[in-house]
PDB file of N, CA and C in Angstrom:
ATOM      1  N   UNK R 118       0.836  -1.186   0.000  1.00 48.00           N
ATOM      2  CA  UNK R 118       0.000   0.000   0.000  1.00 48.00           C
ATOM      3  C   UNK R 118       0.875   1.242   0.000  1.00 48.00           C
ATOM      4  N   UNK R 119       0.407   2.285  -0.618  1.00 52.00           N
ATOM      5  CA  UNK R 119       1.189   3.514  -0.677  1.00 52.00           C
ATOM      6  C   UNK R 119       1.394   4.145   0.683  1.00 52.00           C
ATOM      7  N   UNK R 120       0.471   3.908   1.617  1.00 55.00           N
ATOM      8  CA  UNK R 120       0.589   4.504   2.940  1.00 55.00           C
ATOM      9  C   UNK R 120       1.446   3.650   3.881  1.00 55.00           C
ATOM     10  N   UNK R 121       1.898   2.502   3.405  1.00 65.00           N
ATOM     11  CA  UNK R 121       2.683   1.602   4.238  1.00 65.00           C
ATOM     12  C   UNK R 121       4.008   2.246   4.615  1.00 65.00           C
ATOM     13  N   UNK R 122       4.331   2.227   5.886  1.00 73.00           N
ATOM     14  CA  UNK R 122       5.539   2.884   6.384  1.00 73.00           C
ATOM     15  C   UNK R 122       6.547   1.878   6.944  1.00 73.00           C
ATOM     16  N   UNK R 123       6.501   0.631   6.534  1.00 85.00           N
ATOM     17  CA  UNK R 123       7.327  -0.421   7.088  1.00 85.00           C
ATOM     18  C   UNK R 123       8.756  -0.432   6.581  1.00 85.00           C
ATOM     19  N   UNK R 124       9.486  -1.483   6.919  1.00 90.00           N
ATOM     20  CA  UNK R 124      10.908  -1.573   6.611  1.00 90.00           C
ATOM     21  C   UNK R 124      11.231  -1.654   5.124  1.00 90.00           C
ATOM     22  N   UNK R 125      10.262  -2.001   4.291  1.00 89.00           N
ATOM     23  CA  UNK R 125      10.492  -2.122   2.852  1.00 89.00           C
ATOM     24  C   UNK R 125      10.011  -0.905   2.059  1.00 89.00           C
ATOM     25  N   UNK R 126       9.581   0.135   2.736  1.00 88.00           N
ATOM     26  CA  UNK R 126       8.974   1.292   2.069  1.00 88.00           C
ATOM     27  C   UNK R 126       9.835   1.842   0.931  1.00 88.00           C
ATOM     28  N   UNK R 127      11.120   2.011   1.169  1.00 89.00           N
ATOM     29  CA  UNK R 127      12.007   2.586   0.153  1.00 89.00           C
ATOM     30  C   UNK R 127      12.196   1.659  -1.043  1.00 89.00           C
ATOM     31  N   UNK R 128      11.866   0.417  -0.876  1.00 89.00           N
ATOM     32  CA  UNK R 128      12.073  -0.555  -1.946  1.00 89.00           C
ATOM     33  C   UNK R 128      10.894  -0.638  -2.911  1.00 89.00           C
ATOM     34  N   UNK R 129       9.708  -0.355  -2.462  1.00 87.00           N
ATOM     35  CA  UNK R 129       8.514  -0.582  -3.268  1.00 87.00           C
ATOM     36  C   UNK R 129       8.540   0.106  -4.628  1.00 87.00           C
ATOM     37  N   UNK R 130       9.192   1.250  -4.743  1.00 86.00           N
ATOM     38  CA  UNK R 130       9.281   1.925  -6.039  1.00 86.00           C
ATOM     39  C   UNK R 130      10.408   1.361  -6.899  1.00 86.00           C
ATOM     40  N   UNK R 131      11.331   0.645  -6.279  1.00 89.00           N
ATOM     41  CA  UNK R 131      12.472   0.070  -6.991  1.00 89.00           C
ATOM     42  C   UNK R 131      12.167  -1.361  -7.441  1.00 89.00           C
ATOM     43  N   UNK R 132      11.623  -2.146  -6.524  1.00 90.00           N
ATOM     44  CA  UNK R 132      11.238  -3.531  -6.811  1.00 90.00           C
ATOM     45  C   UNK R 132       9.776  -3.687  -6.393  1.00 90.00           C
ATOM     46  N   UNK R 133       8.925  -3.864  -7.355  1.00 86.00           N
ATOM     47  CA  UNK R 133       7.492  -3.982  -7.070  1.00 86.00           C
ATOM     48  C   UNK R 133       7.233  -5.237  -6.231  1.00 86.00           C
ATOM     49  N   UNK R 134       6.517  -5.086  -5.131  1.00 85.00           N
ATOM     50  CA  UNK R 134       6.283  -6.220  -4.243  1.00 85.00           C
ATOM     51  C   UNK R 134       5.168  -7.171  -4.700  1.00 85.00           C
ATOM     52  N   UNK R 135       4.464  -6.835  -5.747  1.00 86.00           N
ATOM     53  CA  UNK R 135       3.280  -7.596  -6.148  1.00 86.00           C
ATOM     54  C   UNK R 135       3.550  -9.099  -6.330  1.00 86.00           C
ATOM     55  N   UNK R 136       4.569  -9.442  -7.119  1.00 85.00           N
ATOM     56  CA  UNK R 136       4.848 -10.855  -7.367  1.00 85.00           C
ATOM     57  C   UNK R 136       5.336 -11.560  -6.102  1.00 85.00           C
ATOM     58  N   UNK R 137       6.160 -10.874  -5.310  1.00 84.00           N
ATOM     59  CA  UNK R 137       6.623 -11.450  -4.052  1.00 84.00           C
ATOM     60  C   UNK R 137       5.432 -11.710  -3.137  1.00 84.00           C
ATOM     61  N   UNK R 138       4.518 -10.755  -3.080  1.00 83.00           N
ATOM     62  CA  UNK R 138       3.328 -10.888  -2.233  1.00 83.00           C
ATOM     63  C   UNK R 138       2.474 -12.073  -2.682  1.00 83.00           C
ATOM     64  N   UNK R 139       2.222 -12.158  -3.973  1.00 85.00           N
ATOM     65  CA  UNK R 139       1.389 -13.250  -4.494  1.00 85.00           C
ATOM     66  C   UNK R 139       2.038 -14.609  -4.239  1.00 85.00           C
ATOM     67  N   UNK R 140       3.336 -14.701  -4.506  1.00 82.00           N
ATOM     68  CA  UNK R 140       4.040 -15.960  -4.270  1.00 82.00           C
ATOM     69  C   UNK R 140       4.024 -16.320  -2.793  1.00 82.00           C
ATOM     70  N   UNK R 141       4.229 -15.331  -1.942  1.00 82.00           N
ATOM     71  CA  UNK R 141       4.220 -15.563  -0.504  1.00 82.00           C
ATOM     72  C   UNK R 141       2.853 -16.048  -0.060  1.00 82.00           C
ATOM     73  N   UNK R 142       1.820 -15.377  -0.489  1.00 81.00           N
ATOM     74  CA  UNK R 142       0.466 -15.747  -0.109  1.00 81.00           C
ATOM     75  C   UNK R 142       0.170 -17.191  -0.510  1.00 81.00           C
ATOM     76  N   UNK R 143       0.498 -17.540  -1.733  1.00 80.00           N
ATOM     77  CA  UNK R 143       0.264 -18.896  -2.222  1.00 80.00           C
ATOM     78  C   UNK R 143       1.088 -19.915  -1.420  1.00 80.00           C
ATOM     79  N   UNK R 144       2.393 -19.663  -1.293  1.00 79.00           N
ATOM     80  CA  UNK R 144       3.270 -20.618  -0.618  1.00 79.00           C
ATOM     81  C   UNK R 144       2.916 -20.800   0.852  1.00 79.00           C
ATOM     82  N   UNK R 145       2.605 -19.715   1.538  1.00 80.00           N
ATOM     83  CA  UNK R 145       2.247 -19.810   2.954  1.00 80.00           C
ATOM     84  C   UNK R 145       0.924 -20.555   3.104  1.00 80.00           C
ATOM     85  N   UNK R 146      -0.033 -20.278   2.244  1.00 80.00           N
ATOM     86  CA  UNK R 146      -1.323 -20.995   2.307  1.00 80.00           C
ATOM     87  C   UNK R 146      -1.136 -22.481   2.019  1.00 80.00           C
ATOM     88  N   UNK R 147      -0.316 -22.809   1.052  1.00 78.00           N
ATOM     89  CA  UNK R 147      -0.100 -24.203   0.681  1.00 78.00           C
ATOM     90  C   UNK R 147       0.691 -24.974   1.742  1.00 78.00           C
ATOM     91  N   UNK R 148       1.363 -24.255   2.622  1.00 77.00           N
ATOM     92  CA  UNK R 148       2.157 -24.930   3.665  1.00 77.00           C
ATOM     93  C   UNK R 148       1.527 -24.743   5.043  1.00 77.00           C
ATOM     94  N   UNK R 149       0.215 -24.530   5.070  1.00 73.00           N
ATOM     95  CA  UNK R 149      -0.530 -24.356   6.321  1.00 73.00           C
ATOM     96  C   UNK R 149       0.009 -23.222   7.185  1.00 73.00           C
ATOM     97  N   UNK R 150       0.403 -22.136   6.546  1.00 69.00           N
ATOM     98  CA  UNK R 150       0.846 -20.956   7.287  1.00 69.00           C
ATOM     99  C   UNK R 150       2.250 -21.045   7.844  1.00 69.00           C
ATOM    100  N   UNK R 151       3.095 -21.856   7.252  1.00 80.00           N
ATOM    101  CA  UNK R 151       4.454 -22.046   7.750  1.00 80.00           C
ATOM    102  C   UNK R 151       5.237 -20.736   7.786  1.00 80.00           C
ATOM    103  N   UNK R 152       5.654 -20.357   8.961  1.00 82.00           N
ATOM    104  CA  UNK R 152       6.400 -19.113   9.142  1.00 82.00           C
ATOM    105  C   UNK R 152       7.741 -19.171   8.411  1.00 82.00           C
ATOM    106  N   UNK R 153       8.315 -20.344   8.290  1.00 83.00           N
ATOM    107  CA  UNK R 153       9.592 -20.504   7.587  1.00 83.00           C
ATOM    108  C   UNK R 153       9.475 -19.993   6.157  1.00 83.00           C
ATOM    109  N   UNK R 154       8.345 -20.287   5.511  1.00 83.00           N
ATOM    110  CA  UNK R 154       8.115 -19.844   4.133  1.00 83.00           C
ATOM    111  C   UNK R 154       8.021 -18.324   4.089  1.00 83.00           C
ATOM    112  N   UNK R 155       7.266 -17.742   5.010  1.00 85.00           N
ATOM    113  CA  UNK R 155       7.146 -16.283   5.084  1.00 85.00           C
ATOM    114  C   UNK R 155       8.524 -15.646   5.216  1.00 85.00           C
ATOM    115  N   UNK R 156       9.328 -16.172   6.105  1.00 89.00           N
ATOM    116  CA  UNK R 156      10.663 -15.612   6.336  1.00 89.00           C
ATOM    117  C   UNK R 156      11.549 -15.746   5.099  1.00 89.00           C
ATOM    118  N   UNK R 157      11.422 -16.847   4.377  1.00 87.00           N
ATOM    119  CA  UNK R 157      12.202 -17.036   3.154  1.00 87.00           C
ATOM    120  C   UNK R 157      11.809 -16.025   2.087  1.00 87.00           C
ATOM    121  N   UNK R 158      10.522 -15.762   1.951  1.00 87.00           N
ATOM    122  CA  UNK R 158      10.054 -14.791   0.948  1.00 87.00           C
ATOM    123  C   UNK R 158      10.506 -13.382   1.329  1.00 87.00           C
ATOM    124  N   UNK R 159      10.393 -13.035   2.608  1.00 90.00           N
ATOM    125  CA  UNK R 159      10.845 -11.713   3.053  1.00 90.00           C
ATOM    126  C   UNK R 159      12.345 -11.550   2.848  1.00 90.00           C
ATOM    127  N   UNK R 160      13.101 -12.607   3.093  1.00 91.00           N
ATOM    128  CA  UNK R 160      14.553 -12.582   2.871  1.00 91.00           C
ATOM    129  C   UNK R 160      14.856 -12.363   1.389  1.00 91.00           C
ATOM    130  N   UNK R 161      14.136 -13.050   0.522  1.00 91.00           N
ATOM    131  CA  UNK R 161      14.333 -12.903  -0.924  1.00 91.00           C
ATOM    132  C   UNK R 161      14.009 -11.482  -1.379  1.00 91.00           C
ATOM    133  N   UNK R 162      12.924 -10.915  -0.855  1.00 91.00           N
ATOM    134  CA  UNK R 162      12.555  -9.541  -1.230  1.00 91.00           C
ATOM    135  C   UNK R 162      13.601  -8.551  -0.718  1.00 91.00           C
ATOM    136  N   UNK R 163      14.036  -8.720   0.524  1.00 93.00           N
ATOM    137  CA  UNK R 163      15.058  -7.837   1.089  1.00 93.00           C
ATOM    138  C   UNK R 163      16.346  -7.907   0.280  1.00 93.00           C
ATOM    139  N   UNK R 164      16.744  -9.097  -0.095  1.00 94.00           N
ATOM    140  CA  UNK R 164      17.960  -9.287  -0.878  1.00 94.00           C
ATOM    141  C   UNK R 164      17.843  -8.634  -2.254  1.00 94.00           C
ATOM    142  N   UNK R 165      16.699  -8.818  -2.899  1.00 94.00           N
ATOM    143  CA  UNK R 165      16.469  -8.217  -4.215  1.00 94.00           C
ATOM    144  C   UNK R 165      16.466  -6.694  -4.115  1.00 94.00           C
ATOM    145  N   UNK R 166      15.850  -6.175  -3.072  1.00 94.00           N
ATOM    146  CA  UNK R 166      15.822  -4.728  -2.857  1.00 94.00           C
ATOM    147  C   UNK R 166      17.244  -4.176  -2.703  1.00 94.00           C
ATOM    148  N   UNK R 167      18.019  -4.824  -1.869  1.00 95.00           N
ATOM    149  CA  UNK R 167      19.390  -4.367  -1.620  1.00 95.00           C
ATOM    150  C   UNK R 167      20.240  -4.435  -2.885  1.00 95.00           C
ATOM    151  N   UNK R 168      20.068  -5.491  -3.677  1.00 95.00           N
ATOM    152  CA  UNK R 168      20.817  -5.628  -4.927  1.00 95.00           C
ATOM    153  C   UNK R 168      20.478  -4.519  -5.908  1.00 95.00           C
ATOM    154  N   UNK R 169      19.270  -3.966  -5.787  1.00 95.00           N
ATOM    155  CA  UNK R 169      18.831  -2.885  -6.663  1.00 95.00           C
ATOM    156  C   UNK R 169      19.029  -1.507  -6.044  1.00 95.00           C
ATOM    157  N   UNK R 170      19.781  -1.452  -4.936  1.00 94.00           N
ATOM    158  CA  UNK R 170      20.159  -0.181  -4.335  1.00 94.00           C
ATOM    159  C   UNK R 170      19.163   0.427  -3.359  1.00 94.00           C
ATOM    160  N   UNK R 171      18.125  -0.296  -2.996  1.00 93.00           N
ATOM    161  CA  UNK R 171      17.131   0.240  -2.060  1.00 93.00           C
ATOM    162  C   UNK R 171      17.544  -0.049  -0.618  1.00 93.00           C
ATOM    163  N   UNK R 172      17.242   0.882   0.250  1.00 91.00           N
ATOM    164  CA  UNK R 172      17.516   0.707   1.674  1.00 91.00           C
ATOM    165  C   UNK R 172      16.375  -0.091   2.286  1.00 91.00           C
ATOM    166  N   UNK R 173      16.737  -1.149   2.997  1.00 92.00           N
ATOM    167  CA  UNK R 173      15.754  -1.975   3.692  1.00 92.00           C
ATOM    168  C   UNK R 173      16.089  -1.918   5.178  1.00 92.00           C
ATOM    169  N   UNK R 174      15.128  -1.500   5.950  1.00 92.00           N
ATOM    170  CA  UNK R 174      15.325  -1.412   7.402  1.00 92.00           C
ATOM    171  C   UNK R 174      15.034  -2.764   8.041  1.00 92.00           C
ATOM    172  N   UNK R 175      15.237  -2.854   9.340  1.00 93.00           N
ATOM    173  CA  UNK R 175      15.046  -4.111  10.053  1.00 93.00           C
ATOM    174  C   UNK R 175      13.645  -4.681   9.830  1.00 93.00           C
ATOM    175  N   UNK R 176      13.572  -5.750   9.104  1.00 91.00           N
ATOM    176  CA  UNK R 176      12.292  -6.424   8.860  1.00 91.00           C
ATOM    177  C   UNK R 176      12.168  -7.677   9.721  1.00 91.00           C
ATOM    178  N   UNK R 177      13.286  -8.154  10.242  1.00 92.00           N
ATOM    179  CA  UNK R 177      13.267  -9.395  11.028  1.00 92.00           C
ATOM    180  C   UNK R 177      12.535  -9.233  12.360  1.00 92.00           C
ATOM    181  N   UNK R 178      12.749  -8.127  13.044  1.00 90.00           N
ATOM    182  CA  UNK R 178      12.122  -7.929  14.354  1.00 90.00           C
ATOM    183  C   UNK R 178      10.600  -7.901  14.251  1.00 90.00           C
ATOM    184  N   UNK R 179      10.009  -7.040  13.388  1.00 87.00           N
ATOM    185  CA  UNK R 179       8.540  -7.015  13.331  1.00 87.00           C
ATOM    186  C   UNK R 179       7.926  -8.304  12.775  1.00 87.00           C
ATOM    187  N   UNK R 180       8.661  -9.028  11.942  1.00 87.00           N
ATOM    188  CA  UNK R 180       8.112 -10.257  11.365  1.00 87.00           C
ATOM    189  C   UNK R 180       8.382 -11.483  12.231  1.00 87.00           C
ATOM    190  N   UNK R 181       9.311 -11.345  13.172  1.00 88.00           N
ATOM    191  CA  UNK R 181       9.656 -12.479  14.029  1.00 88.00           C
ATOM    192  C   UNK R 181      10.550 -13.491  13.341  1.00 88.00           C
ATOM    193  N   UNK R 182      11.212 -13.074  12.270  1.00 90.00           N
ATOM    194  CA  UNK R 182      12.112 -13.967  11.528  1.00 90.00           C
ATOM    195  C   UNK R 182      13.545 -13.783  12.024  1.00 90.00           C
ATOM    196  N   UNK R 183      14.061 -14.823  12.616  1.00 84.00           N
ATOM    197  CA  UNK R 183      15.443 -14.758  13.095  1.00 84.00           C
ATOM    198  C   UNK R 183      16.396 -15.147  11.986  1.00 84.00           C
ATOM    199  N   UNK R 184      17.631 -14.697  12.093  1.00 80.00           N
ATOM    200  CA  UNK R 184      18.647 -15.092  11.121  1.00 80.00           C
ATOM    201  C   UNK R 184      18.888 -16.584  11.251  1.00 80.00           C
ATOM    202  N   UNK R 185      19.042 -17.230  10.100  1.00 65.00           N
ATOM    203  CA  UNK R 185      19.292 -18.666  10.098  1.00 65.00           C
ATOM    204  C   UNK R 185      20.768 -18.928  10.302  1.00 65.00           C
ATOM    205  N   UNK R 186      21.050 -19.907  11.090  1.00 60.00           N
ATOM    206  CA  UNK R 186      22.428 -20.269  11.366  1.00 60.00           C
ATOM    207  C   UNK R 186      22.921 -21.242  10.303  1.00 60.00           C
ATOM    208  N   UNK R 187      24.015 -20.878   9.627  1.00 56.00           N
ATOM    209  CA  UNK R 187      24.588 -21.725   8.586  1.00 56.00           C
ATOM    210  C   UNK R 187      25.605 -22.674   9.197  1.00 56.00           C
ATOM    211  N   UNK R 188      26.423 -22.161  10.103  1.00 56.00           N
ATOM    212  CA  UNK R 188      27.388 -22.986  10.821  1.00 56.00           C
ATOM    213  C   UNK R 188      27.448 -22.458  12.251  1.00 56.00           C
ATOM    214  N   UNK R 189      28.392 -22.950  13.005  1.00 54.00           N
ATOM    215  CA  UNK R 189      28.469 -22.536  14.393  1.00 54.00           C
ATOM    216  C   UNK R 189      28.811 -21.062  14.570  1.00 54.00           C
ATOM    217  N   UNK R 190      29.364 -20.421  13.528  1.00 57.00           N
ATOM    218  CA  UNK R 190      29.750 -19.023  13.690  1.00 57.00           C
ATOM    219  C   UNK R 190      29.273 -18.095  12.585  1.00 57.00           C
ATOM    220  N   UNK R 191      28.518 -18.602  11.616  1.00 54.00           N
ATOM    221  CA  UNK R 191      28.084 -17.792  10.483  1.00 54.00           C
ATOM    222  C   UNK R 191      26.568 -17.688  10.471  1.00 54.00           C
ATOM    223  N   UNK R 192      26.057 -16.448  10.289  1.00 55.00           N
ATOM    224  CA  UNK R 192      24.625 -16.205  10.179  1.00 55.00           C
ATOM    225  C   UNK R 192      24.323 -15.611   8.821  1.00 55.00           C
ATOM    226  N   UNK R 193      23.153 -15.912   8.301  1.00 51.00           N
ATOM    227  CA  UNK R 193      22.738 -15.310   7.018  1.00 51.00           C
ATOM    228  C   UNK R 193      21.534 -14.442   7.232  1.00 51.00           C
TER     229      UNK R 193
END
């Protein structure tokens, strides 16, 4: 929404969220609301936004998505 003031606000004009939103909605519904899927889609959108030069603020805290541990000392 244009009035949305969340962590992805600066990205919406750079990377349209429509396809990410639709894919997320479908995938989360098909997986009985799996939060892991939601977090993966948000991570993909954040990454795409950053690659296109948009500033993305902390989205993990409001969404409850923690960084995934890759090894004992590396986080993604």
